[in-house]
Amino acid sequence: MGGPIGGRWIQQWDPENETFWKEKGERIANRNLLFSVISEHIGFSIWSLWSVMVLFMGPEYGIDPAGKFFLIAVATLVGAVIRVPYTFAVARFGGRNWTIFSALLLLLPTGAAFAVMEPGTSYTTFMIVAALTGVGGGNFASSMTNINAFFPLHRKGWALGLNAGGGNIGVPVVQLVGLAVIGTAGAAHPRVVLGIYLPLIVAAAVCAALFMDNLAPVKNDTGAAKDAVREGHTWIMSFLYVGTFGSFIGYSFAFGLVLTTQFGRTPLQAASLTFIGPLLGSLIRPVGGSLADKYGGARITLWNFVAMAAATGVVVFASVISSLAVFLVGFIALFILTGLGNGSTYKMIPAIFKAKAYASGLRGEAADAYGRRLSGASMGLIGAVGAIGGLGINLAFRQSFQTAGTGTAAFVAFLLFYAACIAVTWAVYLRRPAPAPVEPVEAPTAQRKLSYSEV
């Protein structure tokens, strides 16, 4: 486009400049972070709406467990795919402008669900309306791309973790709202949940309009997008993000259905438990980013996958012996670990590309610009592929319950996948003695080159 269009635009932005950052950059970045979190939070709530709606769908709806798993799988798929165009929308329209539009767009799936949520509606209609909620999943990609541009490298782990964690909390919050409605109005009144969210969506859009900014220096770079697609680290990090975020969103969507289908919980009993895991996983995500800032994202990610594999082993054992108590301990531990891993993996992305810049001989602002360029371009793709992991989890559950009546086989498959994530993290980012896949050059003593084991 020829120039900035509409809204409040900031023409100059240099967060790596300490003077600029301390004088005004930090204040502006934190304000935009706050209202980005609010909008993304509502987006996640709408994206995960059908993890709650299926709890309201009793026998009178005529939909079996496999059909319900497929409904939430459709929402997961659309939310994953739509992340790619949402990533580029920030630079095309401005972070503030796109946040306003994407928030208002949430009125479409929420209003549609309000219109059709009753027995007698066809399964095809439910599937289309569930697909519409995918637009809420796109909010994550645009929000993360936007916030990534506001903060300097040494604060990105914290900022991206807080932004994503605050958004992720939208999952347990909508589940808590569902619990409150089932516990008070009863399972026959799903429209109450939708009626609560319609005004909240409008409020999020108004807040974005009043308090957020567009960054004029952030522009789409089709060359960067092509470079990101060709860059091996983009696909490696996508694979690892399938293991962390794919697990988080897949488990969040499926938790209630697993409890009702495998452990015979009523909708109220399931709703009273489903929010706990996503809530803890969301709250812990900024901690994962902060630990990655301090100790290196690769190290935190590796040990996190080891712990996820162990927790999955507990879940498999609980599933075999049909122990709800042991299952809850293992499954909630998994949620916490997915949150930690989400924070540490996303911190790795900008650090990896900055390390690559140093390895190729770039320094100072040139290295920073290279890192921002490729990390911004890759984040949407990594986020999209990671979210598709949630689709895989829901489909694995569907198949497992359809063939065996339990989720045990699905959990065994997840355990094997986490083992693969451990191997990839170690082999690519922590194996000695080679710290980087390209020949390093000597860095000035004032600014030491990052190695891949420190990303």
JSON list of N, CA, C and O in Angstrom, two decimals, residues 37-74:
[
{"chain": "A", "resi": 37, "resn": "VAL", "atom": "N", "xyz": [-4.24, -8.45, 24.66]},
{"chain": "A", "resi": 37, "resn": "VAL", "atom": "CA", "xyz": [-4.61, -9.61, 25.48]},
{"chain": "A", "resi": 37, "resn": "VAL", "atom": "C", "xyz": [-6.13, -9.72, 25.61]},
{"chain": "A", "resi": 37, "resn": "VAL", "atom": "O", "xyz": [-6.70, -10.81, 25.49]},
{"chain": "A", "resi": 38, "resn": "ILE", "atom": "N", "xyz": [-6.78, -8.59, 25.85]},
{"chain": "A", "resi": 38, "resn": "ILE", "atom": "CA", "xyz": [-8.24, -8.61, 26.02]},
{"chain": "A", "resi": 38, "resn": "ILE", "atom": "C", "xyz": [-8.94, -9.14, 24.77]},
{"chain": "A", "resi": 38, "resn": "ILE", "atom": "O", "xyz": [-9.80, -10.02, 24.84]},
{"chain": "A", "resi": 39, "resn": "SER", "atom": "N", "xyz": [-8.55, -8.63, 23.61]},
{"chain": "A", "resi": 39, "resn": "SER", "atom": "CA", "xyz": [-9.17, -9.06, 22.36]},
{"chain": "A", "resi": 39, "resn": "SER", "atom": "C", "xyz": [-8.86, -10.53, 22.06]},
{"chain": "A", "resi": 39, "resn": "SER", "atom": "O", "xyz": [-9.75, -11.30, 21.67]},
{"chain": "A", "resi": 40, "resn": "GLU", "atom": "N", "xyz": [-7.60, -10.92, 22.27]},
{"chain": "A", "resi": 40, "resn": "GLU", "atom": "CA", "xyz": [-7.22, -12.30, 21.99]},
{"chain": "A", "resi": 40, "resn": "GLU", "atom": "C", "xyz": [-7.91, -13.25, 22.96]},
{"chain": "A", "resi": 40, "resn": "GLU", "atom": "O", "xyz": [-8.27, -14.38, 22.60]},
{"chain": "A", "resi": 41, "resn": "HIS", "atom": "N", "xyz": [-8.09, -12.80, 24.19]},
{"chain": "A", "resi": 41, "resn": "HIS", "atom": "CA", "xyz": [-8.79, -13.60, 25.21]},
{"chain": "A", "resi": 41, "resn": "HIS", "atom": "C", "xyz": [-10.21, -13.94, 24.75]},
{"chain": "A", "resi": 41, "resn": "HIS", "atom": "O", "xyz": [-10.63, -15.11, 24.80]},
{"chain": "A", "resi": 42, "resn": "ILE", "atom": "N", "xyz": [-10.94, -12.94, 24.27]},
{"chain": "A", "resi": 42, "resn": "ILE", "atom": "CA", "xyz": [-12.30, -13.18, 23.77]},
{"chain": "A", "resi": 42, "resn": "ILE", "atom": "C", "xyz": [-12.25, -14.09, 22.54]},
{"chain": "A", "resi": 42, "resn": "ILE", "atom": "O", "xyz": [-13.10, -14.97, 22.36]},
{"chain": "A", "resi": 43, "resn": "GLY", "atom": "N", "xyz": [-11.24, -13.90, 21.69]},
{"chain": "A", "resi": 43, "resn": "GLY", "atom": "CA", "xyz": [-11.09, -14.74, 20.51]},
{"chain": "A", "resi": 43, "resn": "GLY", "atom": "C", "xyz": [-10.93, -16.21, 20.87]},
{"chain": "A", "resi": 43, "resn": "GLY", "atom": "O", "xyz": [-11.55, -17.09, 20.26]},
{"chain": "A", "resi": 44, "resn": "PHE", "atom": "N", "xyz": [-10.09, -16.48, 21.86]},
{"chain": "A", "resi": 44, "resn": "PHE", "atom": "CA", "xyz": [-9.90, -17.87, 22.30]},
{"chain": "A", "resi": 44, "resn": "PHE", "atom": "C", "xyz": [-11.19, -18.44, 22.88]},
{"chain": "A", "resi": 44, "resn": "PHE", "atom": "O", "xyz": [-11.50, -19.62, 22.68]},
{"chain": "A", "resi": 45, "resn": "SER", "atom": "N", "xyz": [-11.94, -17.62, 23.61]},
{"chain": "A", "resi": 45, "resn": "SER", "atom": "CA", "xyz": [-13.20, -18.10, 24.17]},
{"chain": "A", "resi": 45, "resn": "SER", "atom": "C", "xyz": [-14.16, -18.53, 23.07]},
{"chain": "A", "resi": 45, "resn": "SER", "atom": "O", "xyz": [-14.82, -19.58, 23.17]},
{"chain": "A", "resi": 46, "resn": "ILE", "atom": "N", "xyz": [-14.24, -17.74, 22.01]},
{"chain": "A", "resi": 46, "resn": "ILE", "atom": "CA", "xyz": [-15.16, -18.08, 20.91]},
{"chain": "A", "resi": 46, "resn": "ILE", "atom": "C", "xyz": [-14.63, -19.28, 20.13]},
{"chain": "A", "resi": 46, "resn": "ILE", "atom": "O", "xyz": [-15.40, -20.15, 19.70]},
{"chain": "A", "resi": 47, "resn": "TRP", "atom": "N", "xyz": [-13.31, -19.35, 19.93]},
{"chain": "A", "resi": 47, "resn": "TRP", "atom": "CA", "xyz": [-12.73, -20.49, 19.21]},
{"chain": "A", "resi": 47, "resn": "TRP", "atom": "C", "xyz": [-13.05, -21.80, 19.94]},
{"chain": "A", "resi": 47, "resn": "TRP", "atom": "O", "xyz": [-13.35, -22.82, 19.32]},
{"chain": "A", "resi": 48, "resn": "SER", "atom": "N", "xyz": [-12.99, -21.77, 21.27]},
{"chain": "A", "resi": 48, "resn": "SER", "atom": "CA", "xyz": [-13.23, -22.99, 22.05]},
{"chain": "A", "resi": 48, "resn": "SER", "atom": "C", "xyz": [-14.69, -23.13, 22.49]},
{"chain": "A", "resi": 48, "resn": "SER", "atom": "O", "xyz": [-15.01, -23.96, 23.34]},
{"chain": "A", "resi": 49, "resn": "LEU", "atom": "N", "xyz": [-15.57, -22.33, 21.90]},
{"chain": "A", "resi": 49, "resn": "LEU", "atom": "CA", "xyz": [-16.98, -22.31, 22.29]},
{"chain": "A", "resi": 49, "resn": "LEU", "atom": "C", "xyz": [-17.63, -23.69, 22.24]},
{"chain": "A", "resi": 49, "resn": "LEU", "atom": "O", "xyz": [-18.41, -24.07, 23.12]},
{"chain": "A", "resi": 50, "resn": "TRP", "atom": "N", "xyz": [-17.26, -24.48, 21.21]},
{"chain": "A", "resi": 50, "resn": "TRP", "atom": "CA", "xyz": [-17.96, -25.77, 21.05]},
{"chain": "A", "resi": 50, "resn": "TRP", "atom": "C", "xyz": [-17.47, -26.83, 22.02]},
{"chain": "A", "resi": 50, "resn": "TRP", "atom": "O", "xyz": [-18.13, -27.86, 22.19]},
{"chain": "A", "resi": 51, "resn": "SER", "atom": "N", "xyz": [-16.35, -26.60, 22.69]},
{"chain": "A", "resi": 51, "resn": "SER", "atom": "CA", "xyz": [-15.96, -27.51, 23.77]},
{"chain": "A", "resi": 51, "resn": "SER", "atom": "C", "xyz": [-16.96, -27.38, 24.92]},
{"chain": "A", "resi": 51, "resn": "SER", "atom": "O", "xyz": [-17.10, -28.30, 25.73]},
{"chain": "A", "resi": 52, "resn": "VAL", "atom": "N", "xyz": [-17.66, -26.24, 24.98]},
{"chain": "A", "resi": 52, "resn": "VAL", "atom": "CA", "xyz": [-18.70, -26.01, 25.98]},
{"chain": "A", "resi": 52, "resn": "VAL", "atom": "C", "xyz": [-20.07, -26.39, 25.43]},
{"chain": "A", "resi": 52, "resn": "VAL", "atom": "O", "xyz": [-20.87, -27.06, 26.10]},
{"chain": "A", "resi": 53, "resn": "MET", "atom": "N", "xyz": [-20.36, -26.00, 24.20]},
{"chain": "A", "resi": 53, "resn": "MET", "atom": "CA", "xyz": [-21.68, -26.27, 23.62]},
{"chain": "A", "resi": 53, "resn": "MET", "atom": "C", "xyz": [-22.00, -27.76, 23.59]},
{"chain": "A", "resi": 53, "resn": "MET", "atom": "O", "xyz": [-23.15, -28.16, 23.80]},
{"chain": "A", "resi": 54, "resn": "VAL", "atom": "N", "xyz": [-20.98, -28.61, 23.34]},
{"chain": "A", "resi": 54, "resn": "VAL", "atom": "CA", "xyz": [-21.26, -30.05, 23.26]},
{"chain": "A", "resi": 54, "resn": "VAL", "atom": "C", "xyz": [-21.73, -30.61, 24.60]},
{"chain": "A", "resi": 54, "resn": "VAL", "atom": "O", "xyz": [-22.42, -31.64, 24.65]},
{"chain": "A", "resi": 55, "resn": "LEU", "atom": "N", "xyz": [-21.36, -29.93, 25.71]},
{"chain": "A", "resi": 55, "resn": "LEU", "atom": "CA", "xyz": [-21.82, -30.39, 27.03]},
{"chain": "A", "resi": 55, "resn": "LEU", "atom": "C", "xyz": [-23.31, -30.13, 27.22]},
{"chain": "A", "resi": 55, "resn": "LEU", "atom": "O", "xyz": [-23.95, -30.76, 28.07]},
{"chain": "A", "resi": 56, "resn": "PHE", "atom": "N", "xyz": [-23.85, -29.19, 26.46]},
{"chain": "A", "resi": 56, "resn": "PHE", "atom": "CA", "xyz": [-25.29, -28.90, 26.51]},
{"chain": "A", "resi": 56, "resn": "PHE", "atom": "C", "xyz": [-26.10, -29.83, 25.59]},
{"chain": "A", "resi": 56, "resn": "PHE", "atom": "O", "xyz": [-27.32, -29.82, 25.64]},
{"chain": "A", "resi": 57, "resn": "MET", "atom": "N", "xyz": [-25.39, -30.59, 24.75]},
{"chain": "A", "resi": 57, "resn": "MET", "atom": "CA", "xyz": [-26.06, -31.38, 23.72]},
{"chain": "A", "resi": 57, "resn": "MET", "atom": "C", "xyz": [-26.36, -32.78, 24.23]},
{"chain": "A", "resi": 57, "resn": "MET", "atom": "O", "xyz": [-25.57, -33.71, 24.06]},
{"chain": "A", "resi": 58, "resn": "GLY", "atom": "N", "xyz": [-27.51, -32.93, 24.91]},
{"chain": "A", "resi": 58, "resn": "GLY", "atom": "CA", "xyz": [-27.93, -34.21, 25.46]},
{"chain": "A", "resi": 58, "resn": "GLY", "atom": "C", "xyz": [-28.47, -35.15, 24.40]},
{"chain": "A", "resi": 58, "resn": "GLY", "atom": "O", "xyz": [-28.38, -34.87, 23.19]},
{"chain": "A", "resi": 59, "resn": "PRO", "atom": "N", "xyz": [-29.05, -36.27, 24.81]},
{"chain": "A", "resi": 59, "resn": "PRO", "atom": "CA", "xyz": [-29.58, -37.27, 23.87]},
{"chain": "A", "resi": 59, "resn": "PRO", "atom": "C", "xyz": [-30.58, -36.69, 22.87]},
{"chain": "A", "resi": 59, "resn": "PRO", "atom": "O", "xyz": [-30.70, -37.20, 21.74]},
{"chain": "A", "resi": 60, "resn": "GLU", "atom": "N", "xyz": [-31.30, -35.63, 23.28]},
{"chain": "A", "resi": 60, "resn": "GLU", "atom": "CA", "xyz": [-32.32, -35.07, 22.39]},
{"chain": "A", "resi": 60, "resn": "GLU", "atom": "C", "xyz": [-31.72, -34.45, 21.13]},
{"chain": "A", "resi": 60, "resn": "GLU", "atom": "O", "xyz": [-32.43, -34.22, 20.14]},
{"chain": "A", "resi": 61, "resn": "TYR", "atom": "N", "xyz": [-30.41, -34.21, 21.11]},
{"chain": "A", "resi": 61, "resn": "TYR", "atom": "CA", "xyz": [-29.76, -33.66, 19.92]},
{"chain": "A", "resi": 61, "resn": "TYR", "atom": "C", "xyz": [-29.41, -34.76, 18.92]},
{"chain": "A", "resi": 61, "resn": "TYR", "atom": "O", "xyz": [-29.12, -34.47, 17.75]},
{"chain": "A", "resi": 62, "resn": "GLY", "atom": "N", "xyz": [-29.38, -36.00, 19.37]},
{"chain": "A", "resi": 62, "resn": "GLY", "atom": "CA", "xyz": [-29.12, -37.12, 18.48]},
{"chain": "A", "resi": 62, "resn": "GLY", "atom": "C", "xyz": [-27.72, -37.18, 17.90]},
{"chain": "A", "resi": 62, "resn": "GLY", "atom": "O", "xyz": [-27.53, -37.65, 16.77]},
{"chain": "A", "resi": 63, "resn": "ILE", "atom": "N", "xyz": [-26.71, -36.71, 18.66]},
{"chain": "A", "resi": 63, "resn": "ILE", "atom": "CA", "xyz": [-25.32, -36.70, 18.17]},
{"chain": "A", "resi": 63, "resn": "ILE", "atom": "C", "xyz": [-24.47, -37.55, 19.12]},
{"chain": "A", "resi": 63, "resn": "ILE", "atom": "O", "xyz": [-24.45, -37.32, 20.33]},
{"chain": "A", "resi": 64, "resn": "ASP", "atom": "N", "xyz": [-23.78, -38.57, 18.56]},
{"chain": "A", "resi": 64, "resn": "ASP", "atom": "CA", "xyz": [-22.97, -39.46, 19.39]},
{"chain": "A", "resi": 64, "resn": "ASP", "atom": "C", "xyz": [-21.62, -38.82, 19.73]},
{"chain": "A", "resi": 64, "resn": "ASP", "atom": "O", "xyz": [-21.28, -37.77, 19.20]},
{"chain": "A", "resi": 65, "resn": "PRO", "atom": "N", "xyz": [-20.83, -39.43, 20.65]},
{"chain": "A", "resi": 65, "resn": "PRO", "atom": "CA", "xyz": [-19.53, -38.84, 21.03]},
{"chain": "A", "resi": 65, "resn": "PRO", "atom": "C", "xyz": [-18.60, -38.59, 19.85]},
{"chain": "A", "resi": 65, "resn": "PRO", "atom": "O", "xyz": [-17.93, -37.55, 19.79]},
{"chain": "A", "resi": 66, "resn": "ALA", "atom": "N", "xyz": [-18.55, -39.50, 18.89]},
{"chain": "A", "resi": 66, "resn": "ALA", "atom": "CA", "xyz": [-17.68, -39.31, 17.73]},
{"chain": "A", "resi": 66, "resn": "ALA", "atom": "C", "xyz": [-18.10, -38.07, 16.95]},
{"chain": "A", "resi": 66, "resn": "ALA", "atom": "O", "xyz": [-17.25, -37.30, 16.47]},
{"chain": "A", "resi": 67, "resn": "GLY", "atom": "N", "xyz": [-19.40, -37.86, 16.82]},
{"chain": "A", "resi": 67, "resn": "GLY", "atom": "CA", "xyz": [-19.91, -36.67, 16.13]},
{"chain": "A", "resi": 67, "resn": "GLY", "atom": "C", "xyz": [-19.54, -35.40, 16.86]},
{"chain": "A", "resi": 67, "resn": "GLY", "atom": "O", "xyz": [-19.23, -34.37, 16.24]},
{"chain": "A", "resi": 68, "resn": "LYS", "atom": "N", "xyz": [-19.57, -35.44, 18.19]},
{"chain": "A", "resi": 68, "resn": "LYS", "atom": "CA", "xyz": [-19.21, -34.26, 18.98]},
{"chain": "A", "resi": 68, "resn": "LYS", "atom": "C", "xyz": [-17.71, -33.95, 18.86]},
{"chain": "A", "resi": 68, "resn": "LYS", "atom": "O", "xyz": [-17.31, -32.80, 18.75]},
{"chain": "A", "resi": 69, "resn": "PHE", "atom": "N", "xyz": [-16.88, -35.02, 18.90]},
{"chain": "A", "resi": 69, "resn": "PHE", "atom": "CA", "xyz": [-15.44, -34.81, 18.70]},
{"chain": "A", "resi": 69, "resn": "PHE", "atom": "C", "xyz": [-15.17, -34.19, 17.33]},
{"chain": "A", "resi": 69, "resn": "PHE", "atom": "O", "xyz": [-14.27, -33.35, 17.18]},
{"chain": "A", "resi": 70, "resn": "PHE", "atom": "N", "xyz": [-15.95, -34.58, 16.33]},
{"chain": "A", "resi": 70, "resn": "PHE", "atom": "CA", "xyz": [-15.74, -34.03, 14.99]},
{"chain": "A", "resi": 70, "resn": "PHE", "atom": "C", "xyz": [-16.13, -32.56, 14.92]},
{"chain": "A", "resi": 70, "resn": "PHE", "atom": "O", "xyz": [-15.50, -31.77, 14.22]},
{"chain": "A", "resi": 71, "resn": "LEU", "atom": "N", "xyz": [-17.16, -32.16, 15.66]},
{"chain": "A", "resi": 71, "resn": "LEU", "atom": "CA", "xyz": [-17.54, -30.75, 15.69]},
{"chain": "A", "resi": 71, "resn": "LEU", "atom": "C", "xyz": [-16.40, -29.88, 16.21]},
{"chain": "A", "resi": 71, "resn": "LEU", "atom": "O", "xyz": [-16.08, -28.84, 15.63]},
{"chain": "A", "resi": 72, "resn": "ILE", "atom": "N", "xyz": [-15.80, -30.30, 17.32]},
{"chain": "A", "resi": 72, "resn": "ILE", "atom": "CA", "xyz": [-14.71, -29.49, 17.86]},
{"chain": "A", "resi": 72, "resn": "ILE", "atom": "C", "xyz": [-13.46, -29.60, 16.98]},
{"chain": "A", "resi": 72, "resn": "ILE", "atom": "O", "xyz": [-12.66, -28.66, 16.91]},
{"chain": "A", "resi": 73, "resn": "ALA", "atom": "N", "xyz": [-13.32, -30.71, 16.26]},
{"chain": "A", "resi": 73, "resn": "ALA", "atom": "CA", "xyz": [-12.19, -30.84, 15.33]},
{"chain": "A", "resi": 73, "resn": "ALA", "atom": "C", "xyz": [-12.33, -29.85, 14.17]},
{"chain": "A", "resi": 73, "resn": "ALA", "atom": "O", "xyz": [-11.33, -29.26, 13.73]},
{"chain": "A", "resi": 74, "resn": "VAL", "atom": "N", "xyz": [-13.55, -29.64, 13.69]},
{"chain": "A", "resi": 74, "resn": "VAL", "atom": "CA", "xyz": [-13.78, -28.68, 12.61]},
{"chain": "A", "resi": 74, "resn": "VAL", "atom": "C", "xyz": [-13.40, -27.27, 13.05]},
{"chain": "A", "resi": 74, "resn": "VAL", "atom": "O", "xyz": [-12.75, -26.52, 12.32]}
]
